[in-house]
mmCIF file of C-alpha atoms in Angstrom:
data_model
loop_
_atom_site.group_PDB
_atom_site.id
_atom_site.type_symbol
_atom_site.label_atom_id
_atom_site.label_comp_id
_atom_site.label_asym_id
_atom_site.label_seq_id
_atom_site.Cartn_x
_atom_site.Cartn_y
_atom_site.Cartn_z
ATOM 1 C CA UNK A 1 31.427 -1.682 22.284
ATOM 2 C CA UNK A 2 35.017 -3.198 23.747
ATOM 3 C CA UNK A 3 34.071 -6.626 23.356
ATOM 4 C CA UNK A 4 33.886 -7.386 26.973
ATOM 5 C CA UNK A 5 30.697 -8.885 27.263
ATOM 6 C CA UNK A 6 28.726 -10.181 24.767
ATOM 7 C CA UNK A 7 25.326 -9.020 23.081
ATOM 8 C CA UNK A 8 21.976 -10.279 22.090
ATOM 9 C CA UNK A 9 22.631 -9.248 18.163
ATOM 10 C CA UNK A 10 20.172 -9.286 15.424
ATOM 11 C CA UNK A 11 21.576 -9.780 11.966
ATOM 12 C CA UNK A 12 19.043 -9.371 9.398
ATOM 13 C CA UNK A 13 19.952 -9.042 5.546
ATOM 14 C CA UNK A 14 19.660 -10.467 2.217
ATOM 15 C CA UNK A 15 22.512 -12.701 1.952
ATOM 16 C CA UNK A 16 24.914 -14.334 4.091
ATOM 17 C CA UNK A 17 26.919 -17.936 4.353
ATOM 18 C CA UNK A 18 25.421 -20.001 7.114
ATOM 19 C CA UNK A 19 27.675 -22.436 8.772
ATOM 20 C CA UNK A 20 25.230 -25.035 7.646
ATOM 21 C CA UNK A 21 25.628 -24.098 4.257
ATOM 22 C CA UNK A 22 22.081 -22.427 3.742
ATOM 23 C CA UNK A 23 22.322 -18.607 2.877
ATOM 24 C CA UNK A 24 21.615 -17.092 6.057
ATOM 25 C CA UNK A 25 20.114 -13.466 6.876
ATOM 26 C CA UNK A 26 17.741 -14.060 9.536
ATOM 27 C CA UNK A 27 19.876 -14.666 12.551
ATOM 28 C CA UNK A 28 19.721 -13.852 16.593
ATOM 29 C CA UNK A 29 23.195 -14.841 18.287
ATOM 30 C CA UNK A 30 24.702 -14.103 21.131
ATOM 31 C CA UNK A 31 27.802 -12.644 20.713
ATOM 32 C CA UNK A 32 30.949 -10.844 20.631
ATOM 33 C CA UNK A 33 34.476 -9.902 18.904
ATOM 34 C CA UNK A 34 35.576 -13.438 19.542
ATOM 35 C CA UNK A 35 32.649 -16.413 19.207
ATOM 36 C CA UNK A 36 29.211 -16.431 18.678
ATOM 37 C CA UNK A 37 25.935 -18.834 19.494
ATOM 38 C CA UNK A 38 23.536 -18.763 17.010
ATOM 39 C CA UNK A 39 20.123 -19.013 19.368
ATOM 40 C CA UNK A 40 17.590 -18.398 16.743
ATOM 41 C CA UNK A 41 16.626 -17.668 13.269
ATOM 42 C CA UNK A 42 13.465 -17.490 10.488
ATOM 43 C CA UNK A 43 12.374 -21.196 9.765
ATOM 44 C CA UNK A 44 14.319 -22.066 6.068
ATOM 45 C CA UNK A 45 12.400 -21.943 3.167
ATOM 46 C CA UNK A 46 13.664 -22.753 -0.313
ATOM 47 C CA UNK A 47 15.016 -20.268 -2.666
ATOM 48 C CA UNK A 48 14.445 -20.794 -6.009
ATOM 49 C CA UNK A 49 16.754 -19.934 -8.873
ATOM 50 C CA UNK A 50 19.303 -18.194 -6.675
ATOM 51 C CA UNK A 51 20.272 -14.264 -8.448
ATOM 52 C CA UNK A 52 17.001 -15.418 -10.072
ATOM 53 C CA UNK A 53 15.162 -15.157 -6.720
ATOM 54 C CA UNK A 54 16.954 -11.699 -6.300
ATOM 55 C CA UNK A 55 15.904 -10.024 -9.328
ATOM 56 C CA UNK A 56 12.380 -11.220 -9.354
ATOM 57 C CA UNK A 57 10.571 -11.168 -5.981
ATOM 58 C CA UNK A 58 7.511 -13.125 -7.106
ATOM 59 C CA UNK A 59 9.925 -16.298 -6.970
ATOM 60 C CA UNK A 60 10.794 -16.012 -3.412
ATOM 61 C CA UNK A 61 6.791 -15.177 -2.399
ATOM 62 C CA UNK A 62 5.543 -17.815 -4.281
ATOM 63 C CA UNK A 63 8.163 -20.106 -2.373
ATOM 64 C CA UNK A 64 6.907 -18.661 1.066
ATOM 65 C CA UNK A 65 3.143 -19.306 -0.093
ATOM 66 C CA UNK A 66 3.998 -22.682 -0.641
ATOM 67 C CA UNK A 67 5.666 -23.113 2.380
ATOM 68 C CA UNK A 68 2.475 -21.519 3.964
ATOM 69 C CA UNK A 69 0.316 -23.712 2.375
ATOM 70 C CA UNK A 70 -1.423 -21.271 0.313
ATOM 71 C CA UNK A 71 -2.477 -21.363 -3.100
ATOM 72 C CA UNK A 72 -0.977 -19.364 -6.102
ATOM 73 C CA UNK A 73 -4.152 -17.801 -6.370
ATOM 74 C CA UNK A 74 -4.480 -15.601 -9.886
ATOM 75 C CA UNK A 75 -5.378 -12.627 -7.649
ATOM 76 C CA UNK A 76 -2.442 -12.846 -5.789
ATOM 77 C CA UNK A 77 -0.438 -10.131 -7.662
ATOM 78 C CA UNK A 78 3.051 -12.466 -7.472
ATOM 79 C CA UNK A 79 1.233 -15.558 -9.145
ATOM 80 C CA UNK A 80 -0.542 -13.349 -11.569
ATOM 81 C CA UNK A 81 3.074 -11.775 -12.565
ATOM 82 C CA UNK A 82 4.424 -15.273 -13.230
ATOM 83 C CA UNK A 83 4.355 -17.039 -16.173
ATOM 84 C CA UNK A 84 2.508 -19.902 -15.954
ATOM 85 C CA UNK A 85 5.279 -22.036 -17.921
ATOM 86 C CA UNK A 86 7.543 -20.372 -14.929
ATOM 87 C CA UNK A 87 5.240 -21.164 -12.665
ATOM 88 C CA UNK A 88 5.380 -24.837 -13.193
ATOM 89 C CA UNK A 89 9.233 -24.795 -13.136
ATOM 90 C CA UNK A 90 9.500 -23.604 -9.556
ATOM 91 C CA UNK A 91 7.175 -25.818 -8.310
ATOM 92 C CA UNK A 92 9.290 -28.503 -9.308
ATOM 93 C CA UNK A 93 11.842 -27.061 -8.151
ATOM 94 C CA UNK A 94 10.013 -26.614 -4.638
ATOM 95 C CA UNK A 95 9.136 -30.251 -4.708
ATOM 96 C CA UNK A 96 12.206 -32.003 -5.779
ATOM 97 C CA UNK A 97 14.637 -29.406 -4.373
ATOM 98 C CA UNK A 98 16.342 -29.007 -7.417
ATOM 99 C CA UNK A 99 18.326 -25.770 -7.516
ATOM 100 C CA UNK A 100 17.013 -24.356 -4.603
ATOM 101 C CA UNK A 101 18.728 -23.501 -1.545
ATOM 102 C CA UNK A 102 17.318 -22.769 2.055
ATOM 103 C CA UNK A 103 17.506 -19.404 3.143
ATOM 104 C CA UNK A 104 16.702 -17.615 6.609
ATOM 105 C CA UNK A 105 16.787 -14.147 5.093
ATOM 106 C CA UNK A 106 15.028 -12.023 6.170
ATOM 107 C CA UNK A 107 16.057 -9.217 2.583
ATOM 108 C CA UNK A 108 14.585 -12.453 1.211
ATOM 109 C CA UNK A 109 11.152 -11.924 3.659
ATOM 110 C CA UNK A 110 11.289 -8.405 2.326
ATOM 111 C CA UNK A 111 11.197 -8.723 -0.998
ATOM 112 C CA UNK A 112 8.669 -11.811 -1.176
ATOM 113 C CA UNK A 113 5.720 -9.233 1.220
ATOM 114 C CA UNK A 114 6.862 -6.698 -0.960
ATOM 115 C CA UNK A 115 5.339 -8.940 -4.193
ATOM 116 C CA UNK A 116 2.782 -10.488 -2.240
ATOM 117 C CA UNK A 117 1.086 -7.313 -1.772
ATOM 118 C CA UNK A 118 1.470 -5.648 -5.345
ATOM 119 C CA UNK A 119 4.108 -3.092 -4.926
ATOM 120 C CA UNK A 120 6.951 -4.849 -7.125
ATOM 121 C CA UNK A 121 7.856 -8.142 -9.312
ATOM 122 C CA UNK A 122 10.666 -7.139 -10.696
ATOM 123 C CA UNK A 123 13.567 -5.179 -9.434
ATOM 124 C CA UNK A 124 17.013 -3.042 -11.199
ATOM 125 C CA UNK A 125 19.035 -2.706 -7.727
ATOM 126 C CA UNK A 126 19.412 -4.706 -4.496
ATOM 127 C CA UNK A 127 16.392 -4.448 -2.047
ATOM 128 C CA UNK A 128 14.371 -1.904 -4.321
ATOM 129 C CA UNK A 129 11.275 -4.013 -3.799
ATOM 130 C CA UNK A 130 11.845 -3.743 0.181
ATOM 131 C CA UNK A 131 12.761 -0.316 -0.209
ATOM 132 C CA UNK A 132 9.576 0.753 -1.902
ATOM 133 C CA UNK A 133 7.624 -1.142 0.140
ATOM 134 C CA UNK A 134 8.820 0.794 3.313
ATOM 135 C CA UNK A 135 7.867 3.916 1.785
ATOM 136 C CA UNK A 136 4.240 2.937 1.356
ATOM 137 C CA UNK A 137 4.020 1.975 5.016
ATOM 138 C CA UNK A 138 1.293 3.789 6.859
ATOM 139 C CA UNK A 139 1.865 6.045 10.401
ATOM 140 C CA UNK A 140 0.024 5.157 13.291
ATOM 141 C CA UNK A 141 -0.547 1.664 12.808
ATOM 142 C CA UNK A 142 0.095 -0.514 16.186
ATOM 143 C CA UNK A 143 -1.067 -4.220 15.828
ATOM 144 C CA UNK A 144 0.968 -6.049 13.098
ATOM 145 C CA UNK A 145 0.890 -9.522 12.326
ATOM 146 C CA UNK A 146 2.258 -12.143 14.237
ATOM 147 C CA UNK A 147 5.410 -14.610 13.465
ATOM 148 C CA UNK A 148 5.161 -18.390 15.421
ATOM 149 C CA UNK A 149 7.584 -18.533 17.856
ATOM 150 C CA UNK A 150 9.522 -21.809 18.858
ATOM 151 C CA UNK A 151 13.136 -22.156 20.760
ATOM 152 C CA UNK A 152 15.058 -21.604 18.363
ATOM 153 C CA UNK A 153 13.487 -20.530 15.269
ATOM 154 C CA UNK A 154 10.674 -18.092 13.980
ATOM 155 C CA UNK A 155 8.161 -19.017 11.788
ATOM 156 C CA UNK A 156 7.105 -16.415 8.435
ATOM 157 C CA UNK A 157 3.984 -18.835 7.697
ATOM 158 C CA UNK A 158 0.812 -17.213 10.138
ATOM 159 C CA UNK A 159 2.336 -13.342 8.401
ATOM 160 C CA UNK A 160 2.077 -14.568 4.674
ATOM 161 C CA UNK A 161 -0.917 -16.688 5.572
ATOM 162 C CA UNK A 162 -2.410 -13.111 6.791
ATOM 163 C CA UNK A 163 -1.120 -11.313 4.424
ATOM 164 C CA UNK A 164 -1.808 -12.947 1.470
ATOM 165 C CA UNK A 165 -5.951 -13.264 3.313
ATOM 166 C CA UNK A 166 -5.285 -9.069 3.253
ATOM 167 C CA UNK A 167 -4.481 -8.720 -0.344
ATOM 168 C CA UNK A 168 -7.637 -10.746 -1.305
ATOM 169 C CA UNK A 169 -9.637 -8.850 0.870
ATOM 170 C CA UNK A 170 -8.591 -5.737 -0.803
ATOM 171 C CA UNK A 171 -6.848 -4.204 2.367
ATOM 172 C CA UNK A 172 -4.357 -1.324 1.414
ATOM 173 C CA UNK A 173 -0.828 -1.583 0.699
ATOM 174 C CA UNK A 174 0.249 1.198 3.110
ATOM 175 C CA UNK A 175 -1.723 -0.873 5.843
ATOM 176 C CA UNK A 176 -0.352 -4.492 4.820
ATOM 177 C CA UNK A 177 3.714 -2.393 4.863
ATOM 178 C CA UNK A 178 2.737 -1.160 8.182
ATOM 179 C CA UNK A 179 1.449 -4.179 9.920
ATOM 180 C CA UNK A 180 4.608 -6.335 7.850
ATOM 181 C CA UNK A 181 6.888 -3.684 9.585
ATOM 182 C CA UNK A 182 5.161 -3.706 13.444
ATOM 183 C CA UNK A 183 5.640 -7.813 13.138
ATOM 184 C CA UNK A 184 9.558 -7.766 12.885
ATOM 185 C CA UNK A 185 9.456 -4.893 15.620
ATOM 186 C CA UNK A 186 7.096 -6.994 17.628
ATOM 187 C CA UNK A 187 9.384 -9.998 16.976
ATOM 188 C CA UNK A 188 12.755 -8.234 17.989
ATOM 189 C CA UNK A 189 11.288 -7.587 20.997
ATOM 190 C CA UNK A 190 9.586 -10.553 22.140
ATOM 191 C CA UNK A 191 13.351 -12.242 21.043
ATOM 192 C CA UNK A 192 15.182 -9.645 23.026
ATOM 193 C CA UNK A 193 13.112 -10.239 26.355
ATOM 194 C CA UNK A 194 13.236 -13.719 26.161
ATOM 195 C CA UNK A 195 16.872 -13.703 25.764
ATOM 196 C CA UNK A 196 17.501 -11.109 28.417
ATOM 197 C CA UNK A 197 15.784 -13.462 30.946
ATOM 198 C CA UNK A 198 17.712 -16.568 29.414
ATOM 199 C CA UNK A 199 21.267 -15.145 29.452
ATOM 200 C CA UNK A 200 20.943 -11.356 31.677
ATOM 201 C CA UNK A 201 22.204 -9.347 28.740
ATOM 202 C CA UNK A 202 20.582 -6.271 28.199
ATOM 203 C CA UNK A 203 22.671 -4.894 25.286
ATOM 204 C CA UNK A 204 21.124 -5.139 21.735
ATOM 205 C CA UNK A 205 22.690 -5.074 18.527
ATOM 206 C CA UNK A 206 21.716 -5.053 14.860
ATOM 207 C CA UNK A 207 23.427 -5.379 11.838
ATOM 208 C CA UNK A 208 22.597 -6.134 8.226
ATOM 209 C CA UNK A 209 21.261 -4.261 5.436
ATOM 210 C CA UNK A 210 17.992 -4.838 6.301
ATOM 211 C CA UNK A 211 18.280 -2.195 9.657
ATOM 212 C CA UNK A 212 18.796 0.512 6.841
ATOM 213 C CA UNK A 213 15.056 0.531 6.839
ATOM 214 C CA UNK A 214 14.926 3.515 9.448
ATOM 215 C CA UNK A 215 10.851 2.581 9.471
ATOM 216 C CA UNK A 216 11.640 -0.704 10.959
ATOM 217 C CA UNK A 217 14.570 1.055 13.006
ATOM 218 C CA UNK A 218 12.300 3.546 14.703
ATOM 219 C CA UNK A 219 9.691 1.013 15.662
#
């Protein structure tokens, strides 16, 4: 691309510096070599712990259950692999905001699905939980779940709402990773059309760790 006219880019990854201060990861601009706009991105939620959060996805899914609104229910693999002393900690942390940070990741989105649904609490290398997660994902599934769309942001809450309703009901992994996976497709492209008729650019761009995911990549 020469930079002549901008593009409706997706960055999605695990960590970034927001203007705004927040760690960023979640983005939709439009832009090019020069400037950008940033015209939407995944609704903040707080991150708990910082590297913390990393290392051990059960922090960041019990931060997007509680940003739900859904209890740390015992069956819920991510609650049961937390310590309840732990436990405690981060929800004061969620409450007061103390050391906790907003994030728009979606690496962070990853990960915390990833625990929700069993497949990993604890990981040794960047995005392993993600990673493994994509690998369980099932062919042929179309319908995913759905993300709330406003104007300028998306909303995680109705997905881990879902999800975490799927992993009670006993649904598979391989079918919760494949309907996780159509959602951000699904998402992309609702953004993307909605854009196009906003600004007439039809180019698309990704970037961001997250994209490595060639399931996500071919849907």
């Amino acid at each position: 691309l020469d930079g002549t006219e901008p593009v409706i880019g997706f960055s999605f990854d695990g960590t970034g510096y927001g203007t705004d201060g927040a760690i960023w990861g979640g983005e939709v601009f439009v832009a090019d070599y020069r400037s950008f706009e940033r015209v939407a991105h995944l609704k903040y939620t707080p991150l708990a712990g910082g590297d913390a959060a990393v290392k051990r996805p059960y922090r960041p899914a019990l931060a997007q259950l509680w940003a739900a609104g859904v209890a740390w229910d015992e069956r819920l693999p991510c609650a049961a692999a937390c310590p309840a002393v732990e436990q405690r900690v981060i929800q004061h942390q969620l409450e007061t905001g103390l050391n906790t940070v907003p994030t728009s990741s979606l690496g962070r989105l990853f990960d915390a699905v990833a625990s929700l649904a069993g497949v990993r609490q604890a990981v040794t290398y960047e995005a392993q939980a993600a990673i493994e997660f994509e690998a369980l994902a099932a062919s042929g599934v179309e319908a995913g779940y759905a993300f709330e769309v406003a104007a300028d942001q998306f909303d995680a809450a109705p997905v881990i709402r879902a999800v975490a309703a799927d992993v009670l009901a006993g649904l598979p992994v391989s079918i919760i990773a494949a309907k996780f996976h159509c959602a951000i497709a699904e998402l992309m492209v609702q953004l993307s059309l909605r854009l196009r008729r906003e600004t007439g650019l039809t180019r698309v761009a990704l970037s961001g760790g997250v994209f490595q995911n060639t399931t996500l990549l071919d849907l």
